[in-house]
Coordinates of N, CA and C and ligand atoms in Angstrom, one line a residue:
M1 N -13.9 9.9 -19.8 CA -14.7 9.8 -18.7 C -13.8 9.2 -17.5
R2 N -13.8 9.9 -16.5 CA -13.2 9.5 -15.1 C -14.2 9.2 -14.1
L3 N -14.3 7.9 -13.7 CA -15.3 7.7 -12.7 C -15.0 6.9 -11.4
I4 N -15.8 7.0 -10.4 CA -15.2 6.2 -9.3 C -16.5 5.3 -9.0
L5 N -16.5 4.2 -8.7 CA -17.7 3.3 -8.2 C -17.3 3.1 -6.6
L6 N -18.3 3.5 -5.9 CA -18.1 3.6 -4.4 C -19.1 2.6 -3.8
G7 N -18.7 1.9 -3.0 CA -19.5 0.9 -2.4 C -18.9 0.0 -1.2
P8 N -19.8 -0.7 -0.3 CA -18.9 -1.7 0.4 C -18.5 -2.8 -0.2
P9 N -17.8 -3.9 0.5 CA -17.3 -5.1 0.2 C -18.5 -5.8 -0.6
G10 N -18.4 -6.3 -1.7 CA -19.5 -7.3 -2.4 C -20.8 -6.2 -3.0
A11 N -20.6 -5.0 -3.0 CA -21.7 -4.2 -3.7 C -21.8 -4.4 -5.3
G12 N -20.7 -4.8 -5.7 CA -20.6 -5.0 -7.3 C -19.8 -4.2 -7.9
K13 N -18.8 -3.6 -7.2 CA -17.8 -2.5 -8.0 C -17.2 -3.3 -9.1
G14 N -16.6 -4.4 -8.9 CA -15.7 -5.2 -9.7 C -16.6 -5.5 -10.8
T15 N -17.8 -6.0 -10.6 CA -18.5 -6.5 -11.7 C -19.0 -5.4 -12.6
Q16 N -19.4 -4.4 -12.0 CA -19.8 -3.3 -13.1 C -18.6 -2.5 -13.6
A17 N -17.5 -2.3 -13.0 CA -16.2 -1.9 -13.5 C -15.9 -2.7 -14.9
K18 N -15.9 -4.0 -14.8 CA -15.7 -4.9 -15.9 C -16.5 -4.5 -17.0
R19 N -17.8 -4.4 -16.8 CA -18.7 -4.1 -17.5 C -18.5 -2.8 -18.5
L20 N -18.2 -1.8 -17.6 CA -17.7 -0.6 -18.4 C -16.6 -0.6 -19.1
E21 N -15.5 -1.4 -18.6 CA -14.3 -1.6 -19.4 C -14.8 -2.1 -20.8
D22 N -15.6 -3.4 -20.8 CA -15.8 -4.1 -21.8 C -16.8 -3.1 -22.6
G23 N -17.8 -2.3 -22.1 CA -18.8 -1.8 -23.1 C -18.5 -0.3 -23.4
R24 N -17.5 0.3 -22.6 CA -17.3 1.7 -23.0 C -15.7 1.8 -23.1
G25 N -15.0 0.8 -23.1 CA -13.6 1.1 -23.3 C -12.8 1.8 -22.0
L26 N -13.5 1.8 -21.1 CA -12.8 2.7 -19.8 C -11.8 1.7 -19.2
V27 N -10.7 2.0 -18.8 CA -9.8 1.0 -18.1 C -10.3 0.8 -16.6
Q28 N -10.5 -0.3 -16.3 CA -10.7 -0.7 -14.8 C -9.4 -0.5 -14.0
L29 N -9.5 0.2 -12.9 CA -8.4 0.3 -12.1 C -8.9 -0.2 -10.6
S30 N -8.6 -1.5 -10.5 CA -9.1 -2.2 -9.2 C -7.8 -2.2 -8.3
T31 N -8.0 -1.4 -7.1 CA -6.8 -1.4 -6.2 C -6.8 -3.0 -5.5
G32 N -7.8 -3.4 -5.3 CA -7.8 -4.8 -4.8 C -7.1 -5.7 -5.7
D33 N -7.4 -5.8 -7.0 CA -6.5 -6.6 -8.0 C -5.0 -6.2 -7.9
M34 N -4.6 -4.7 -7.9 CA -3.3 -4.4 -7.9 C -2.6 -5.0 -6.4
L35 N -3.4 -4.8 -5.3 CA -2.8 -5.4 -4.3 C -2.6 -7.1 -4.2
R36 N -3.5 -7.6 -4.7 CA -3.5 -9.1 -4.7 C -2.2 -9.5 -5.6
A37 N -2.1 -8.6 -6.7 CA -0.8 -9.0 -7.7 C 0.4 -8.7 -6.9
A38 N 0.5 -7.7 -6.0 CA 1.7 -7.4 -5.3 C 1.9 -8.5 -4.2
V39 N 0.9 -9.0 -3.6 CA 1.0 -10.2 -2.7 C 1.7 -11.4 -3.4
A40 N 1.1 -11.7 -4.5 CA 1.4 -12.7 -5.3 C 2.8 -12.8 -5.7
S41 N 3.3 -11.5 -6.0 CA 4.7 -11.4 -6.5 C 5.7 -11.4 -5.3
G42 N 5.2 -11.2 -4.1 CA 5.9 -11.7 -3.0 C 7.2 -10.4 -2.7
S43 N 6.7 -9.3 -3.3 CA 7.4 -7.9 -3.0 C 7.2 -7.4 -1.5
A44 N 8.2 -6.6 -1.2 CA 8.1 -6.0 0.2 C 6.6 -5.3 0.5
T45 N 6.3 -4.6 -0.5 CA 4.8 -3.9 -0.5 C 3.6 -5.0 -0.4
G46 N 3.9 -6.2 -1.2 CA 2.9 -7.0 -1.2 C 2.8 -7.8 0.4
R47 N 3.9 -7.9 0.9 CA 3.9 -8.9 2.1 C 3.2 -7.8 3.2
R48 N 3.7 -6.5 3.3 CA 3.0 -5.7 4.2 C 1.6 -5.7 4.0
A49 N 1.2 -5.4 2.7 CA -0.4 -5.2 2.2 C -1.1 -6.7 2.8
G50 N -0.5 -7.8 2.5 CA -1.1 -9.1 2.5 C -1.4 -9.4 4.0
E51 N -0.6 -8.8 5.1 CA -1.0 -8.9 6.3 C -2.3 -8.1 6.8
I52 N -2.2 -6.8 6.1 CA -3.4 -5.9 6.3 C -4.6 -6.6 5.8
M53 N -4.6 -6.8 4.6 CA -5.7 -7.3 3.8 C -6.4 -8.6 4.6
A54 N -5.6 -9.6 5.1 CA -6.0 -10.9 5.7 C -6.7 -10.5 7.2
R55 N -6.3 -9.1 7.5 CA -7.2 -8.8 8.9 C -8.4 -8.2 8.3
G56 N -8.7 -7.8 7.1 CA -9.8 -6.9 6.7 C -9.6 -5.4 6.9
G57 N -8.3 -5.1 7.2 CA -8.0 -3.7 7.4 C -7.7 -2.8 6.2
L58 N -7.3 -1.6 6.2 CA -7.0 -0.8 5.0 C -5.6 -0.6 4.9
V59 N -5.0 -0.7 3.7 CA -3.6 -0.6 3.4 C -3.4 1.0 3.6
P60 N -2.2 1.5 4.2 CA -2.0 2.7 4.5 C -2.0 3.7 3.2
D61 N -2.7 4.8 3.2 CA -2.8 5.7 2.2 C -1.6 6.0 1.4
D62 N -0.3 6.1 1.9 CA 0.7 6.6 1.1 C 1.1 5.6 -0.1
V63 N 0.8 4.2 0.7 CA 1.0 3.0 -0.5 C 0.0 3.2 -1.6
M64 N -1.1 3.4 -1.2 CA -2.5 3.2 -2.2 C -2.1 4.5 -3.2
V65 N -1.9 5.5 -2.7 CA -1.8 6.8 -3.5 C -0.7 6.6 -4.5
G66 N 0.6 6.0 -3.9 CA 1.8 5.5 -5.0 C 1.2 4.7 -6.0
L67 N 0.5 3.8 -5.7 CA 0.0 2.8 -6.6 C -0.9 3.4 -7.5
I68 N -2.0 4.2 -7.2 CA -2.6 5.0 -8.3 C -2.1 5.9 -9.1
R69 N -1.2 6.7 -8.5 CA -0.6 7.8 -9.1 C 0.0 7.1 -10.5
D70 N 0.9 6.2 -10.5 CA 1.6 5.6 -11.4 C 0.7 5.1 -12.4
R71 N -0.5 4.6 -12.0 CA -1.4 3.8 -13.0 C -2.2 5.0 -13.6
V72 N -2.7 6.0 -13.0 CA -3.5 7.0 -13.9 C -2.8 7.7 -14.7
A73 N -1.3 7.8 -14.5 CA -0.5 8.6 -15.5 C -0.2 7.6 -16.8
A74 N -0.6 6.4 -16.7 CA -0.2 5.4 -17.8 C -0.8 5.9 -19.2
P75 N -0.3 5.5 -20.4 CA -1.1 6.2 -21.6 C -2.4 5.6 -21.7
D76 N -2.7 4.3 -21.4 CA -4.0 3.6 -21.7 C -5.1 4.3 -20.9
C77 N -4.8 5.0 -19.9 CA -5.9 5.8 -19.0 C -6.3 7.0 -19.7
A78 N -5.5 7.5 -20.7 CA -5.7 8.9 -21.3 C -7.3 8.6 -21.9
R79 N -7.8 7.3 -22.3 CA -9.2 7.1 -22.9 C -10.2 7.2 -21.6
G80 N -9.7 7.2 -20.5 CA -10.7 7.4 -19.5 C -10.6 5.9 -18.5
F81 N -11.0 6.1 -17.4 CA -10.9 4.8 -16.3 C -12.1 4.8 -15.5
V82 N -12.3 3.8 -14.7 CA -13.1 3.6 -13.6 C -12.4 2.9 -12.5
L83 N -12.5 3.8 -11.4 CA -11.8 3.2 -10.5 C -12.7 2.3 -9.3
D84 N -12.3 1.3 -9.1 CA -12.9 0.3 -8.3 C -12.1 -0.1 -7.1
G85 N -12.5 0.3 -5.9 CA -11.8 0.1 -4.7 C -11.0 1.4 -4.0
F86 N -10.9 2.4 -5.1 CA -10.0 3.7 -4.6 C -11.0 5.0 -5.0
P87 N -11.0 6.1 -4.2 CA -10.5 6.2 -2.9 C -11.3 5.4 -1.8
R88 N -10.6 5.0 -0.7 CA -11.4 4.4 0.4 C -11.3 5.2 1.7
T89 N -10.4 6.4 1.6 CA -10.3 7.3 3.0 C -10.5 8.7 2.3
V90 N -10.8 9.8 3.2 CA -10.6 11.0 2.8 C -9.5 11.5 2.3
G91 N -8.5 11.1 3.0 CA -7.1 11.3 2.6 C -6.9 10.7 1.3
Q92 N -7.2 9.7 0.8 CA -7.0 9.2 -0.7 C -7.6 10.0 -1.7
A93 N -9.0 10.3 -1.2 CA -9.9 11.4 -2.2 C -9.0 12.8 -2.4
E94 N -8.6 13.3 -1.3 CA -8.0 14.5 -1.4 C -6.6 14.5 -2.2
A95 N -5.8 13.3 -2.1 CA -4.8 12.9 -2.9 C -5.2 12.8 -4.4
L96 N -6.1 12.1 -4.6 CA -6.8 12.0 -6.0 C -6.9 13.3 -6.7
D97 N -7.6 14.0 -5.9 CA -8.1 15.4 -6.6 C -6.7 16.3 -6.8
R98 N -5.8 16.1 -5.9 CA -4.6 16.9 -6.3 C -3.9 16.4 -7.5
M99 N -3.8 15.0 -7.6 CA -3.4 14.2 -8.6 C -3.8 14.6 -10.0
L100 N -5.3 14.7 -10.1 CA -5.9 14.9 -11.4 C -5.8 16.4 -11.8
A101 N -5.9 17.4 -10.5 CA -5.7 18.6 -10.9 C -4.3 19.1 -11.5
G102 N -3.4 18.4 -10.9 CA -1.9 18.6 -11.4 C -1.9 18.2 -12.9
A103 N -2.8 17.2 -13.5 CA -2.7 16.8 -14.8 C -3.6 17.5 -15.7
G104 N -4.2 18.6 -15.1 CA -5.3 19.3 -15.7 C -6.5 18.5 -16.0
A105 N -6.8 17.5 -15.4 CA -7.9 16.7 -15.4 C -9.0 16.7 -14.2
A106 N -10.1 16.2 -14.2 CA -11.2 16.1 -13.1 C -11.9 14.8 -13.3
L107 N -12.5 14.5 -12.3 CA -13.4 13.4 -12.2 C -14.9 13.7 -12.7
D108 N -15.5 13.0 -13.5 CA -16.8 13.3 -14.1 C -17.9 12.8 -13.2
R109 N -17.8 11.7 -12.4 CA -19.0 11.2 -11.6 C -18.4 10.4 -10.5
V110 N -19.1 10.2 -9.4 CA -18.8 9.3 -8.4 C -20.0 8.5 -8.2
I111 N -20.0 7.2 -8.3 CA -21.4 6.5 -8.3 C -21.4 5.6 -6.9
E112 N -22.3 5.9 -6.2 CA -22.6 5.1 -5.1 C -23.4 4.0 -5.4
M113 N -23.1 2.7 -4.9 CA -23.9 1.3 -5.1 C -24.3 1.2 -3.8
R114 N -25.7 1.5 -3.6 CA -26.4 1.3 -2.4 C -26.7 -0.2 -2.3
V115 N -26.3 -0.7 -1.0 CA -26.6 -2.2 -0.7 C -27.1 -2.3 0.8
D116 N -27.3 -3.6 1.1 CA -27.7 -3.9 2.4 C -26.6 -4.8 3.0
G117 N -26.3 -4.6 4.2 CA -25.1 -5.3 4.7 C -25.2 -6.9 4.8
A118 N -26.4 -7.4 5.1 CA -26.5 -8.7 5.5 C -26.4 -9.5 4.0
E119 N -27.1 -8.9 3.1 CA -26.9 -9.4 1.5 C -25.4 -9.4 1.1
M120 N -24.6 -8.4 1.6 CA -23.1 -8.4 1.2 C -22.5 -9.7 1.8
V121 N -22.9 -10.3 2.9 CA -22.0 -11.3 3.4 C -22.4 -12.5 2.4
V122 N -23.8 -12.6 2.0 CA -24.2 -13.9 1.0 C -23.3 -13.6 0.0
R123 N -23.3 -12.5 -0.6 CA -22.7 -12.4 -2.0 C -21.1 -12.7 -1.9
I124 N -20.6 -12.4 -0.9 CA -18.9 -12.5 -0.9 C -18.7 -13.9 -0.5
A125 N -19.5 -14.4 0.5 CA -19.1 -15.8 1.0 C -19.4 -16.9 -0.1
G126 N -20.2 -16.6 -1.3 CA -20.3 -17.4 -2.3 C -19.6 -17.3 -3.4
R127 N -18.7 -16.4 -3.5 CA -18.1 -16.2 -4.9 C -16.8 -17.0 -4.9
F128 N -16.4 -17.4 -6.2 CA -15.4 -18.1 -6.3 C -14.8 -17.9 -7.7
S129 N -13.5 -18.2 -8.1 CA -13.1 -17.9 -9.6 C -12.3 -19.0 -10.0
C130 N -12.3 -19.0 -11.3 CA -11.6 -20.1 -12.1 C -10.1 -19.9 -11.9
A131 N -9.3 -20.9 -11.2 CA -8.0 -20.7 -11.0 C -7.0 -20.7 -12.2
G132 N -7.7 -20.9 -13.3 CA -7.0 -21.0 -14.7 C -7.0 -19.7 -15.4
C133 N -8.4 -19.0 -15.6 CA -8.4 -17.9 -16.5 C -9.1 -16.7 -15.6
G134 N -9.7 -16.8 -14.3 CA -10.1 -15.9 -13.5 C -11.4 -15.6 -13.7
A135 N -11.9 -16.4 -14.5 CA -13.3 -16.1 -14.6 C -14.3 -16.2 -13.2
G136 N -15.2 -15.3 -13.0 CA -15.9 -15.3 -11.7 C -17.2 -16.0 -11.6
Y137 N -17.4 -16.5 -10.7 CA -18.6 -17.4 -10.3 C -19.2 -17.0 -9.0
H138 N -20.5 -17.7 -8.7 CA -21.1 -17.5 -7.4 C -21.9 -18.7 -7.1
D139 N -21.8 -19.4 -6.0 CA -22.4 -20.5 -5.5 C -23.9 -20.5 -6.0
R140 N -24.5 -19.5 -5.5 CA -26.0 -19.2 -5.8 C -26.4 -18.6 -7.0
F141 N -25.7 -17.2 -7.3 CA -26.2 -16.5 -8.4 C -25.6 -16.8 -9.7
R142 N -24.5 -17.4 -9.7 CA -23.9 -17.6 -10.9 C -22.9 -18.9 -11.0
P143 N -23.4 -20.1 -10.8 CA -22.8 -21.4 -11.0 C -22.2 -21.5 -12.2
P144 N -21.1 -22.3 -12.5 CA -20.8 -22.7 -13.9 C -22.1 -23.7 -14.4
E145 N -22.0 -23.4 -15.8 CA -23.0 -24.2 -16.4 C -23.1 -25.7 -16.2
R146 N -21.8 -26.3 -16.4 CA -21.6 -27.7 -16.1 C -20.8 -27.7 -14.7
P147 N -21.4 -28.4 -13.7 CA -20.8 -28.3 -12.4 C -19.2 -28.8 -12.4
G148 N -18.3 -28.0 -11.7 CA -17.0 -28.3 -11.6 C -16.2 -28.0 -12.9
A149 N -16.7 -27.5 -14.0 CA -15.9 -26.9 -15.2 C -16.3 -25.4 -15.4
C150 N -15.1 -24.8 -15.7 CA -15.2 -23.5 -16.0 C -15.9 -23.0 -17.4
D151 N -16.9 -22.2 -17.4 CA -17.5 -22.0 -18.7 C -16.7 -21.6 -19.7
A152 N -15.7 -20.6 -19.2 CA -14.8 -19.9 -20.2 C -13.6 -20.7 -20.8
C153 N -12.8 -21.6 -19.9 CA -11.9 -22.3 -20.4 C -11.9 -23.9 -20.2
G154 N -13.0 -24.1 -19.5 CA -13.2 -25.6 -19.2 C -12.3 -26.2 -18.0
G155 N -11.6 -25.1 -17.4 CA -10.7 -25.7 -16.4 C -11.5 -26.1 -15.0
S156 N -10.8 -26.9 -14.5 CA -11.6 -27.7 -13.2 C -11.1 -27.1 -11.8
E157 N -10.2 -26.3 -11.7 CA -9.7 -25.8 -10.5 C -10.3 -24.5 -10.2
F158 N -10.8 -24.3 -8.9 CA -11.3 -22.9 -8.6 C -10.7 -22.5 -7.4
S159 N -10.7 -21.2 -7.1 CA -10.1 -20.6 -5.7 C -11.2 -19.8 -5.2
R160 N -10.9 -19.1 -3.9 CA -11.8 -18.4 -3.1 C -10.8 -17.3 -2.5
R161 N -11.1 -16.0 -2.1 CA -10.4 -15.2 -1.9 C -10.2 -15.6 -0.5
A162 N -9.0 -15.4 0.2 CA -8.7 -15.6 1.6 C -9.4 -14.5 2.4
D163 N -9.7 -13.5 1.9 CA -10.4 -12.5 2.8 C -11.9 -12.6 2.8
D164 N -12.3 -13.6 2.0 CA -13.7 -13.9 2.1 C -14.4 -14.6 3.0
E165 N -13.6 -15.0 4.2 CA -13.9 -15.6 5.3 C -14.8 -14.9 6.2
A166 N -15.7 -15.5 6.8 CA -16.8 -14.6 7.5 C -16.3 -13.5 8.5
G167 N -15.4 -13.7 9.3 CA -14.7 -13.0 10.2 C -14.2 -11.7 9.5
T168 N -13.5 -12.0 8.6 CA -12.7 -11.0 7.6 C -13.7 -10.0 7.0
V169 N -14.7 -10.5 6.5 CA -15.8 -9.8 5.9 C -16.3 -8.9 6.9
A170 N -16.5 -9.2 8.0 CA -17.1 -8.4 9.0 C -16.1 -7.2 9.4
A171 N -14.9 -7.5 9.3 CA -13.9 -6.3 9.6 C -13.9 -5.4 8.2
R172 N -14.0 -6.1 7.0 CA -14.0 -5.0 5.9 C -15.2 -4.3 6.0
L173 N -16.4 -4.9 6.3 CA -17.6 -4.0 6.3 C -17.5 -2.8 7.3
E174 N -16.6 -3.2 8.4 CA -16.6 -2.2 9.7 C -15.6 -1.0 8.9
A175 N -14.8 -1.5 8.4 CA -13.6 -0.5 7.7 C -14.4 0.3 6.7
Y176 N -15.5 -0.2 6.0 CA -16.0 0.7 5.1 C -17.0 1.8 5.9
R177 N -17.8 1.1 6.8 CA -18.4 2.0 7.6 C -17.8 3.1 8.3
A178 N -16.6 2.9 8.7 CA -15.9 4.0 9.7 C -15.1 4.9 8.9
R179 N -14.4 4.3 7.7 CA -13.4 5.2 6.8 C -13.8 5.5 5.4
T180 N -14.7 4.6 4.8 CA -15.0 4.9 3.5 C -16.3 5.7 3.3
A181 N -17.3 5.2 4.2 CA -18.6 5.8 4.0 C -18.6 7.7 4.2
P182 N -17.6 8.1 4.9 CA -17.5 9.5 4.9 C -17.0 10.0 3.5
L183 N -16.7 9.3 2.5 CA -16.5 9.8 1.2 C -17.9 10.2 0.6
L184 N -18.9 9.7 1.1 CA -20.3 10.0 0.5 C -20.6 11.5 0.7
P185 N -20.5 11.9 1.9 CA -20.9 13.4 2.0 C -19.7 14.3 1.3
Y186 N -18.5 13.8 1.3 CA -17.4 14.5 0.6 C -17.5 14.7 -0.8
Y187 N -18.2 13.8 -1.6 CA -18.4 14.0 -3.0 C -19.9 14.4 -3.1
R188 N -20.8 14.3 -2.3 CA -22.0 15.2 -2.5 C -21.9 16.5 -2.4
E189 N -21.0 17.1 -1.4 CA -20.9 18.5 -1.4 C -20.3 18.9 -2.5
R190 N -19.5 18.2 -3.4 CA -18.9 18.7 -4.4 C -19.8 18.5 -5.6
G191 N -20.8 18.0 -5.5 CA -21.8 17.9 -6.7 C -21.5 16.8 -7.7
M192 N -20.7 15.8 -7.1 CA -20.0 14.7 -8.0 C -21.0 13.2 -8.0
L193 N -21.9 13.3 -6.5 CA -22.4 12.0 -6.5 C -23.7 11.6 -7.1
A194 N -23.6 10.4 -7.6 CA -25.0 9.9 -8.2 C -25.0 8.6 -7.4
S195 N -26.3 8.0 -7.2 CA -26.6 6.6 -6.6 C -27.4 5.6 -7.4
V196 N -26.9 4.5 -7.2 CA -27.7 3.4 -8.2 C -28.0 2.4 -6.8
D197 N -29.1 1.5 -7.4 CA -29.6 0.6 -6.5 C -28.7 -0.8 -6.8
G198 N -27.7 -0.9 -5.9 CA -26.9 -2.2 -5.7 C -27.5 -3.4 -5.8
M199 N -28.9 -3.4 -5.2 CA -29.5 -4.8 -4.8 C -30.1 -5.1 -6.0
A200 N -30.4 -4.4 -7.1 CA -31.0 -5.0 -8.1 C -30.2 -5.8 -8.9
P201 N -30.9 -6.8 -9.8 CA -30.1 -7.7 -10.6 C -29.0 -6.8 -11.5
I202 N -28.0 -7.7 -11.7 CA -26.6 -7.2 -12.4 C -27.0 -6.2 -13.7
D203 N -27.9 -6.7 -14.4 CA -28.2 -6.0 -15.6 C -28.9 -4.8 -15.3
E204 N -29.7 -4.7 -14.4 CA -30.6 -3.4 -14.0 C -29.5 -2.3 -13.4
V205 N -28.7 -2.8 -12.7 CA -27.5 -1.9 -11.9 C -26.8 -1.4 -13.3
A206 N -26.4 -2.2 -14.1 CA -25.7 -1.6 -15.2 C -26.4 -0.8 -16.1
R207 N -27.8 -1.1 -16.1 CA -28.7 0.0 -16.9 C -28.8 1.4 -16.2
Q208 N -28.9 1.2 -14.8 CA -28.7 2.6 -13.9 C -27.6 3.4 -14.2
I209 N -26.4 2.7 -14.1 CA -25.2 3.3 -14.2 C -25.1 3.8 -15.6
A210 N -25.6 3.2 -16.6 CA -25.6 3.8 -18.0 C -26.4 5.0 -18.1
A211 N -27.5 5.1 -17.3 CA -28.4 6.3 -17.2 C -27.6 7.3 -16.6
V212 N -26.8 7.2 -15.6 CA -26.2 8.2 -14.9 C -25.2 8.9 -15.9
L213 N -24.4 7.9 -16.6 CA -23.3 8.4 -17.6 C -23.8 9.0 -18.8
D214 N -25.0 8.6 -19.4 CA -25.5 9.5 -20.1 C -26.1 10.8 -19.8
G215 N -26.3 11.0 -18.7 CA -26.8 12.3 -18.1 C -25.4 13.2 -18.0
V216 N -24.3 12.7 -18.1 CA -23.0 13.5 -17.9 C -22.5 13.5 -19.4
G217 N -23.2 13.0 -20.4 CA -22.6 13.1 -21.7 C -21.6 12.4 -22.1
A218 N -21.4 11.1 -21.4 CA -20.3 10.2 -21.8 C -20.7 9.2 -22.7
Ligands
AP5_301 P1 -11.3 -5.1 -2.9 O1 -10.6 -6.1 -3.9 O2 -11.4 -3.6 -3.4 O3 -12.3 -5.7 -2.1 P2 -14.0 -5.0 -1.5 O4 -13.8 -3.5 -1.8 O5 -13.9 -5.5 -0.5 O6 -14.7 -5.2 -2.9 P3 -15.0 -6.8 -3.3 O7 -14.0 -6.9 -4.4 O8 -15.3 -7.7 -2.3 O9 -16.7 -6.6 -3.7 P4 -17.2 -5.6 -5.1 O10 -17.8 -4.6 -4.8 O11 -16.2 -5.5 -6.3 O12 -18.2 -6.8 -5.6 P5 -18.1 -7.9 -6.8 O13 -18.5 -7.3 -8.1 O14 -16.9 -8.6 -6.5 O15 -10.1 -4.8 -1.6 C1 -9.7 -6.0 -0.8 C2 -8.8 -5.4 0.3 O16 -7.6 -4.7 -0.4 C3 -9.4 -4.4 1.3 O17 -10.2 -5.1 2.3 C4 -8.3 -3.7 1.7 O18 -7.6 -4.3 2.8 C5 -7.3 -3.7 0.5 N1 -7.5 -2.4 -0.2 C6 -8.0 -2.3 -1.5 N2 -8.1 -0.9 -2.2 C7 -7.8 -0.2 -0.9 C8 -7.5 1.2 -0.7 N3 -7.8 2.1 -1.7 N4 -7.1 1.7 0.5 C9 -6.7 0.7 1.5 N5 -6.8 -0.7 1.4 C10 -7.3 -1.4 0.1 O19 -19.3 -8.8 -6.6 C11 -19.5 -9.7 -5.3 C12 -20.1 -10.9 -5.7 O20 -21.5 -10.5 -6.0 C13 -19.8 -11.5 -7.1 O21 -19.7 -13.0 -6.9 C14 -20.8 -11.0 -8.1 O22 -21.1 -11.9 -9.0 C15 -21.9 -10.9 -7.2 N6 -22.8 -9.7 -7.6 C16 -22.4 -8.6 -8.1 N7 -23.5 -7.6 -8.3 C17 -24.5 -8.3 -8.1 C18 -25.9 -8.2 -8.1 N8 -26.3 -6.8 -8.4 N9 -26.8 -9.1 -7.7 C19 -26.3 -10.3 -7.3 N10 -25.1 -10.6 -7.2 C20 -24.2 -9.7 -7.6

């Protein structure tokens, strides 16, 4: 099964992709995580990407397509994958189509996570993660059970993403509207698009995604 989760910043793509990885064995391919790893490595690609991410812009298509091409060809992806954050432009979607066709494969579904822009700012501004193990939390929706201590590893250091600052979030939402939202008609015209209510509680969103996947025989 090869899936795309499509939605604006904060829609819950990463949250649901992780559930699909844990529950269905699909490999989560998060281009945001790949880029943050490149930034942390200090590579030339990471330095270039980091400047763009800090402004809330989109990293050029050739860089992103190169990252994904290597990853989807890796042996673990043979069991299926869920793309979280890719494609983000029509150029990336066309490159993905060519890449999969070249491997004799195809997408099974593109799932749009429908959400409200104002709520997205609340979701993003409140999130943080454990600096030790990466477990994710939210000030309002998912605080640690014991304040100041990670539920998973007991660590006491937490971090917030640099691009979750309000001005950058506005730029990320605008990039989605201008450059990623055109993917909705792109996939609708190809009969690939399904929608779920991304404003529902996390378990309910997961249930709606499961219903979509059951409908395509996954
Ligand atoms: P990326 O890391 O992909 O960020 P994003 O798309 O902006 O998405 P987020 O990770 O912010 O949100 P999400 O939808 O995954 O939501 P999450 O599950 O975390 O990209 C970062 C940057 O990298 C981009 O700005 C760009 O510069 C660059 N980039 C990446 N890919 C690129 C590409 N292909 N091309 C070019 N540039 C690229 O949830 C958010 C919060 O809400 C969490 O706290 C979560 O717990 C909570 N939450 C989730 N679901 C619910 C729910 N149903 N109810 C209540 N709370 C919820």
